mmCIF file of C-alpha atoms in Angstrom:
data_model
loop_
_atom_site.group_PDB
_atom_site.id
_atom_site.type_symbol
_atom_site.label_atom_id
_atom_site.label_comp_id
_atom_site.label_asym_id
_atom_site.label_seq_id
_atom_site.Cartn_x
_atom_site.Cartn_y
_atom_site.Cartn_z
ATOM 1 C CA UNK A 1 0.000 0.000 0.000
ATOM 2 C CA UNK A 2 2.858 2.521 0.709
ATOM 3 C CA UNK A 3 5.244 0.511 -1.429
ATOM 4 C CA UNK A 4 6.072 4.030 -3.782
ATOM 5 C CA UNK A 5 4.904 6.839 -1.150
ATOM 6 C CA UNK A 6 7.752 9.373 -0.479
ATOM 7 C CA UNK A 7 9.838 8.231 -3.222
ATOM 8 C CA UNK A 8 10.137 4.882 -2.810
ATOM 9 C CA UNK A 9 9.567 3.276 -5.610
ATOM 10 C CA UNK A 10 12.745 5.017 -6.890
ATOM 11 C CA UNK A 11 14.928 3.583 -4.290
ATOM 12 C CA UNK A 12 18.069 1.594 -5.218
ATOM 13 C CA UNK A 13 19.571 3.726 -7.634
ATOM 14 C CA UNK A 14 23.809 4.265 -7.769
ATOM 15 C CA UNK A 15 24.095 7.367 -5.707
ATOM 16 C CA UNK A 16 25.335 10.061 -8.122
ATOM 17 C CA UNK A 17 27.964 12.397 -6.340
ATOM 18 C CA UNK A 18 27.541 15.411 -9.048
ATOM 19 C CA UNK A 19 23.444 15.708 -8.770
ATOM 20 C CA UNK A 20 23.757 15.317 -4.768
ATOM 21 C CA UNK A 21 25.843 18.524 -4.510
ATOM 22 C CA UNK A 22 23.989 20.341 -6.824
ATOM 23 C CA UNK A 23 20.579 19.996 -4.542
ATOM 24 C CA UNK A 24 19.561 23.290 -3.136
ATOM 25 C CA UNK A 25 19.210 21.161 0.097
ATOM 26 C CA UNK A 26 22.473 20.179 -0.045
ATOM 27 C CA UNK A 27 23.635 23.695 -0.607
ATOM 28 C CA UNK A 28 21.426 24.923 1.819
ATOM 29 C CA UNK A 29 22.695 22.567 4.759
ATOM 30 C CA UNK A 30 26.619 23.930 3.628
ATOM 31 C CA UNK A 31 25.730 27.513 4.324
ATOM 32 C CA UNK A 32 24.046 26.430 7.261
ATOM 33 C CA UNK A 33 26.684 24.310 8.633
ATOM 34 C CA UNK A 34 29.252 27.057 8.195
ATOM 35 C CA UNK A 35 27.809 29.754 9.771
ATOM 36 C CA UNK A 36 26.743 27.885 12.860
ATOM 37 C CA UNK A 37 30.600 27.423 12.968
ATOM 38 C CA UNK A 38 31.116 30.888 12.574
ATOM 39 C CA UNK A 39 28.982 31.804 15.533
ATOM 40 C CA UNK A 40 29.595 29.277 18.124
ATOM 41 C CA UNK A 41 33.525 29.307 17.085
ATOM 42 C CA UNK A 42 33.744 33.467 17.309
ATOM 43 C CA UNK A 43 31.614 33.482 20.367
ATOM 44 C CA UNK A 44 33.880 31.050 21.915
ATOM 45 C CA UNK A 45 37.529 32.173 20.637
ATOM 46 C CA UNK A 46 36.505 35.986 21.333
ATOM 47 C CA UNK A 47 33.083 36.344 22.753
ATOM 48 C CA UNK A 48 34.869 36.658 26.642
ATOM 49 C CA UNK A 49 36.581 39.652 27.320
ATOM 50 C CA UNK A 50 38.399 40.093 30.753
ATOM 51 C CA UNK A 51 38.634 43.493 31.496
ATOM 52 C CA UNK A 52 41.810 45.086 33.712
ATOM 53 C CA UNK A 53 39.159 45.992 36.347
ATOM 54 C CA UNK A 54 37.704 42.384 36.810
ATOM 55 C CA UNK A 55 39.473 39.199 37.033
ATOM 56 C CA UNK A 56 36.380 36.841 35.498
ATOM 57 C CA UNK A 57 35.679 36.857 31.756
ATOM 58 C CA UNK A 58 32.399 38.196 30.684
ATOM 59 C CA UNK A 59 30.513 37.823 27.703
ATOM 60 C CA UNK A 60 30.713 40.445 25.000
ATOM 61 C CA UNK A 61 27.389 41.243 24.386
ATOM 62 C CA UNK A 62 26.572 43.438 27.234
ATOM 63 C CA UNK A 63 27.965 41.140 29.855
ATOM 64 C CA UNK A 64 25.485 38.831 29.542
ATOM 65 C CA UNK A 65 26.728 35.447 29.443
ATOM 66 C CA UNK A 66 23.210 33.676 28.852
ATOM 67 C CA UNK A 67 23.053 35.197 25.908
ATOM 68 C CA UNK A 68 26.714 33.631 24.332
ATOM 69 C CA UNK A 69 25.804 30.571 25.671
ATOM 70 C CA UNK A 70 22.520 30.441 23.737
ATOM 71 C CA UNK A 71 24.815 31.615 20.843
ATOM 72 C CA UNK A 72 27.044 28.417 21.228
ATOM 73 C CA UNK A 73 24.750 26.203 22.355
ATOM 74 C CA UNK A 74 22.040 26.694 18.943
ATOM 75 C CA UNK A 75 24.991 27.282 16.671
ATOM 76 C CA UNK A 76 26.867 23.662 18.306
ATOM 77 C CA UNK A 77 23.331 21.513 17.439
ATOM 78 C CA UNK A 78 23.072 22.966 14.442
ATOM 79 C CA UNK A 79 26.367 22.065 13.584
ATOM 80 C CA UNK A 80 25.784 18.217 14.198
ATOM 81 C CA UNK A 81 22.007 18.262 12.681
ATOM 82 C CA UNK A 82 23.612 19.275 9.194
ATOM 83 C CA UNK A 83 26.450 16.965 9.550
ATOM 84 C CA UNK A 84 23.505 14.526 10.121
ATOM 85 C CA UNK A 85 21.173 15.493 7.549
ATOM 86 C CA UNK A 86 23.721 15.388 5.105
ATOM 87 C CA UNK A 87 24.663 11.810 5.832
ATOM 88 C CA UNK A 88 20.826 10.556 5.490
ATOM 89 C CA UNK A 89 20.575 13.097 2.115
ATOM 90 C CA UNK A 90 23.013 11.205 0.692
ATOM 91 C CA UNK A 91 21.768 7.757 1.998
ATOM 92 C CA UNK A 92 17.851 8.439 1.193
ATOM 93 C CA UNK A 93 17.633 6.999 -2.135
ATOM 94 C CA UNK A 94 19.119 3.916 -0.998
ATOM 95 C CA UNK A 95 16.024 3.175 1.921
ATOM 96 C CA UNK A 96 12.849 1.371 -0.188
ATOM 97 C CA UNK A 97 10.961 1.245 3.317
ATOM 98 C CA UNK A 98 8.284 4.215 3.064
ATOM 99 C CA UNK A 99 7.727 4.396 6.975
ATOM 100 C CA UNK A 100 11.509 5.266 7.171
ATOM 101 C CA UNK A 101 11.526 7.637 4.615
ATOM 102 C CA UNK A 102 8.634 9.407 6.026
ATOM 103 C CA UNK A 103 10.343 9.412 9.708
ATOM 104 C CA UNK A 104 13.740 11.409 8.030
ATOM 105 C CA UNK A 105 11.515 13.815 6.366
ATOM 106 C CA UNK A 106 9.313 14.278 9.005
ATOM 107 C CA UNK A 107 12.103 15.144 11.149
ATOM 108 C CA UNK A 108 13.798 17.111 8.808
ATOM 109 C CA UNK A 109 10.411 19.376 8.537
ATOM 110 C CA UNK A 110 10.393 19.537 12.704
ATOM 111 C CA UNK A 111 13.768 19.922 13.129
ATOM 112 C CA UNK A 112 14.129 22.479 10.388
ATOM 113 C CA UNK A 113 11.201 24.478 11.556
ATOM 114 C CA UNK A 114 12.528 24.662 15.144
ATOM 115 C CA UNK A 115 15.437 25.915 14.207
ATOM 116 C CA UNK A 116 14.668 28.428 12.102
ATOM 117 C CA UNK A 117 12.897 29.823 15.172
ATOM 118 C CA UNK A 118 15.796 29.248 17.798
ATOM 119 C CA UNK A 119 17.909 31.250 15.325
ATOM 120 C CA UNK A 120 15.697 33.986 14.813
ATOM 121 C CA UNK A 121 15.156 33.920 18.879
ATOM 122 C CA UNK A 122 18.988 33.723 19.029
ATOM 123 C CA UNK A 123 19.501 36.958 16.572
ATOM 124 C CA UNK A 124 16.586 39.188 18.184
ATOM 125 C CA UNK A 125 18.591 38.248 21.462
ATOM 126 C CA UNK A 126 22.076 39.024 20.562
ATOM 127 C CA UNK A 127 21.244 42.325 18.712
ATOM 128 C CA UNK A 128 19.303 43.724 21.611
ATOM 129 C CA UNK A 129 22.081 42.760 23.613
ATOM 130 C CA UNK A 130 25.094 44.051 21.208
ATOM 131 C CA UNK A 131 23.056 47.606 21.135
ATOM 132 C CA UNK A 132 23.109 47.779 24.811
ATOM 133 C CA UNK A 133 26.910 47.039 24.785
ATOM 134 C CA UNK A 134 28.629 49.803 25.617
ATOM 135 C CA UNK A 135 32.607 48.031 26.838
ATOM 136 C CA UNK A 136 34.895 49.956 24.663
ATOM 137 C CA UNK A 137 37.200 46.994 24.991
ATOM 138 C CA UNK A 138 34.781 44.654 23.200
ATOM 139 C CA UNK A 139 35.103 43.435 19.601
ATOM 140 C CA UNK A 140 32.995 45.029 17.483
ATOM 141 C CA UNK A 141 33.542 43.235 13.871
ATOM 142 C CA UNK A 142 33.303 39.636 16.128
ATOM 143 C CA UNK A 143 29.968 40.656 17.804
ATOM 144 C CA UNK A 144 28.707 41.963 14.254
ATOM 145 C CA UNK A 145 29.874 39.013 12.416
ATOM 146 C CA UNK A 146 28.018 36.946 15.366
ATOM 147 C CA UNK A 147 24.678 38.945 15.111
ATOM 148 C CA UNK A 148 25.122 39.066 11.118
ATOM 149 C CA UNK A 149 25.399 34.975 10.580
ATOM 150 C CA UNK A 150 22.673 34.076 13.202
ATOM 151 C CA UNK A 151 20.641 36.434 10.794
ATOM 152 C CA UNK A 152 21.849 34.502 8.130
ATOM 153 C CA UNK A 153 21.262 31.380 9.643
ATOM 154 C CA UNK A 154 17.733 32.398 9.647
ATOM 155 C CA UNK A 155 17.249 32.480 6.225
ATOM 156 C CA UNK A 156 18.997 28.816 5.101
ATOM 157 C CA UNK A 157 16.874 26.795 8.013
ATOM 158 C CA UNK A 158 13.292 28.332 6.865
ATOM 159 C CA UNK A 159 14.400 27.486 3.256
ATOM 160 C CA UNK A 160 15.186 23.931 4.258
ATOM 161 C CA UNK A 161 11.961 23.991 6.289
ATOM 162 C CA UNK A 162 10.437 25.142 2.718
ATOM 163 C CA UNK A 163 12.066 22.048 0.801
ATOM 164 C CA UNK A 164 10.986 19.660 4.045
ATOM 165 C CA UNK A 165 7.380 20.747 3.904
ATOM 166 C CA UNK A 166 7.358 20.135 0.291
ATOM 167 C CA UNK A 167 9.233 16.825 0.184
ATOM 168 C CA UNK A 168 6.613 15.622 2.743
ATOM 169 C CA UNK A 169 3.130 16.870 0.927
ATOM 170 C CA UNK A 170 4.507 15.055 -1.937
ATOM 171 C CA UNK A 171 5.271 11.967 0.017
ATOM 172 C CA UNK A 172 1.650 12.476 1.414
ATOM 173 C CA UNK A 173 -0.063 13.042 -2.153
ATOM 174 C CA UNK A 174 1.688 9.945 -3.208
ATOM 175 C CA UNK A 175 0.152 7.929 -0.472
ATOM 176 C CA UNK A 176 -3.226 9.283 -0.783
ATOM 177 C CA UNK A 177 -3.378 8.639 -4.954
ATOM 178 C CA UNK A 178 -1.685 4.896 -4.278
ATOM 179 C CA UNK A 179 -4.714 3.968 -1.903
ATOM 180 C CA UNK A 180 -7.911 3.020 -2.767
ATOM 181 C CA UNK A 181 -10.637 1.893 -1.113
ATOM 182 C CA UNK A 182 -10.862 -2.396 -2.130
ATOM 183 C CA UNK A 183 -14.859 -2.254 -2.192
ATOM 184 C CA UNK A 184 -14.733 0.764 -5.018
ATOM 185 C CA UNK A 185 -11.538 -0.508 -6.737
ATOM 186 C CA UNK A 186 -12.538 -1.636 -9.945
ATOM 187 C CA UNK A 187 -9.087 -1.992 -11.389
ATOM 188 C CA UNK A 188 -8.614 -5.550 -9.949
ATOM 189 C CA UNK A 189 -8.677 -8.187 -12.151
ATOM 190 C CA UNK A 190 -10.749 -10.487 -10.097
ATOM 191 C CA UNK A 191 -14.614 -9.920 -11.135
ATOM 192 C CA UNK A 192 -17.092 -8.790 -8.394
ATOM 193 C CA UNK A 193 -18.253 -11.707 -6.253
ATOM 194 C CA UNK A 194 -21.759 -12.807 -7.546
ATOM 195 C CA UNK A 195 -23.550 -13.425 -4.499
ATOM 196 C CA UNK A 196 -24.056 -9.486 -2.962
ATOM 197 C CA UNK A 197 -25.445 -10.791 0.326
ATOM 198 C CA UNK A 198 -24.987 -13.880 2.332
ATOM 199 C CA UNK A 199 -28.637 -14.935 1.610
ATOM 200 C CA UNK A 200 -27.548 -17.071 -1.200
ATOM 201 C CA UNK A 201 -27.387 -16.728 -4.892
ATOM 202 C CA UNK A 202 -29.637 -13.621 -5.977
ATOM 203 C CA UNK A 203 -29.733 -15.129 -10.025
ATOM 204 C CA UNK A 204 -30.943 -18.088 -8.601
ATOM 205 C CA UNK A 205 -35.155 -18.415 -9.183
ATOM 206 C CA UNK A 206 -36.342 -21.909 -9.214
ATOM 207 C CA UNK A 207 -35.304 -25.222 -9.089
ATOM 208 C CA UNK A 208 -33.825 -26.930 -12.088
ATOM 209 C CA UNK A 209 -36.514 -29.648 -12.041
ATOM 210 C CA UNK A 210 -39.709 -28.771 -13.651
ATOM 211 C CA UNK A 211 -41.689 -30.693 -11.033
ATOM 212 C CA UNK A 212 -41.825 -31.235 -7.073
ATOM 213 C CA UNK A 213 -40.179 -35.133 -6.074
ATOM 214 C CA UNK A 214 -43.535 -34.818 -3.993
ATOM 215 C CA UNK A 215 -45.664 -34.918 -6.971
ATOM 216 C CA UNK A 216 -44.761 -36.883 -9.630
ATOM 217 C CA UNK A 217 -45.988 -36.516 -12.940
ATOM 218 C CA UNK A 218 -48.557 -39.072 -14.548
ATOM 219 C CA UNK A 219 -46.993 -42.359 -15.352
ATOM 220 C CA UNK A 220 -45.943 -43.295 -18.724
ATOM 221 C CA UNK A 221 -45.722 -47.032 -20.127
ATOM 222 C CA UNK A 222 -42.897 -48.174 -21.920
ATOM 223 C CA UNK A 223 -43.689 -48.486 -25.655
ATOM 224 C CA UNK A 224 -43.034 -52.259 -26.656
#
């Protein structure tokens, strides 16, 4: 019943190296993957300043260290979900089970979506934060390039969510036009049982001898 659904039908073919990096979802998990390493990586090589009047490192965004460790924190997972994604892109045409395929792009939509709203949570955050800032000993190009990729960031997880949501209507188009209903399927090659109640045989009017075994006909000598 969900033998072609999401693709499936289609699995088994040699996985072609070219067409795989030429997906926009491919592309799309790149960009993403590098500028979640350019947030949590500048965050963490510069985004702790140690003034001469304190001995502690604060964060650089108005000395509010929640607010780099939400930076590293979403830009770490979202580091490991592309590596992820990317390995079950480029395994996906191998899997023939529908239900599997519909888990990956299922969680591809989710995980996409909720993502694309951590990162906008995570730029509205550090821009409020970075226009409060007002250290003279702070970084400025690091905290711009922070707030500047988490905005970017942004932009490449809603497209993915774009390309998830649309990979799974298809998948869910596909399984509504395989189905059908067995009682209105007239496509089977089997023909339609004769008998449409259990009452017996509806063609059926009398019996096939002309005359009751009760009542025998008149007798009728031989002929010598």
């Amino acid at each position: 019943m969900q033998s072609s659904a999401f693709g499936a039908s289609l699995a088994g073919g040699a996985f072609d190296l070219e067409s795989f990096i030429k997906q926009p979802q491919t592309i799309l998990r790149c960009l993403s993957w590098l500028f979640s390493i350019v947030v949590f990586a500048t965050i963490t090589a510069e985004g702790y300043i140690n003034p001469t009047t304190r001995e502690e490192t604060k964060c650089m965004f108005n000395d509010n260290d929640s607010a780099c460790s939400y930076g590293v924190g979403i830009g770490v997972l979202a580091f490991l979900a592309c590596v992820v994604f990317l390995i079950l892109d480029a395994y996906f045409p191998q899997i023939s089970n529908a239900k599997e395929r519909k888990c990956i792009v299922t969680g591809d939509l989710v995980f996409s979506a909720a993502w694309t709203f951590l990162w906008f949570i995570c730029f509205c955050v550090l821009a409020n934060q970075w226009s409060k800032t007002t250290n003279p000993s702070v970084p400025g190009d690091a905290a711009r390039a922070v707030v500047a990729f988490s905005f970017f960031s942004i932009i490449t997880w809603a497209l993915l969510s774009y390309f998830a949501f649309g990979r799974y209507r298809q998948g869910v188009s596909e399984f509504d036009q395989e189905y059908r209903d067995p009682a209105n399927d007239h496509s089977t090659p089997f023909p339609p049982a004769p008998y449409p109640s259990s009452s017996g045989p509806a063609g059926y009017q009398q019996s096939p001898f002309s005359q009751s075994q009760d009542q025998p006909g008149e007798y009728q000598p031989p002929a010598y």
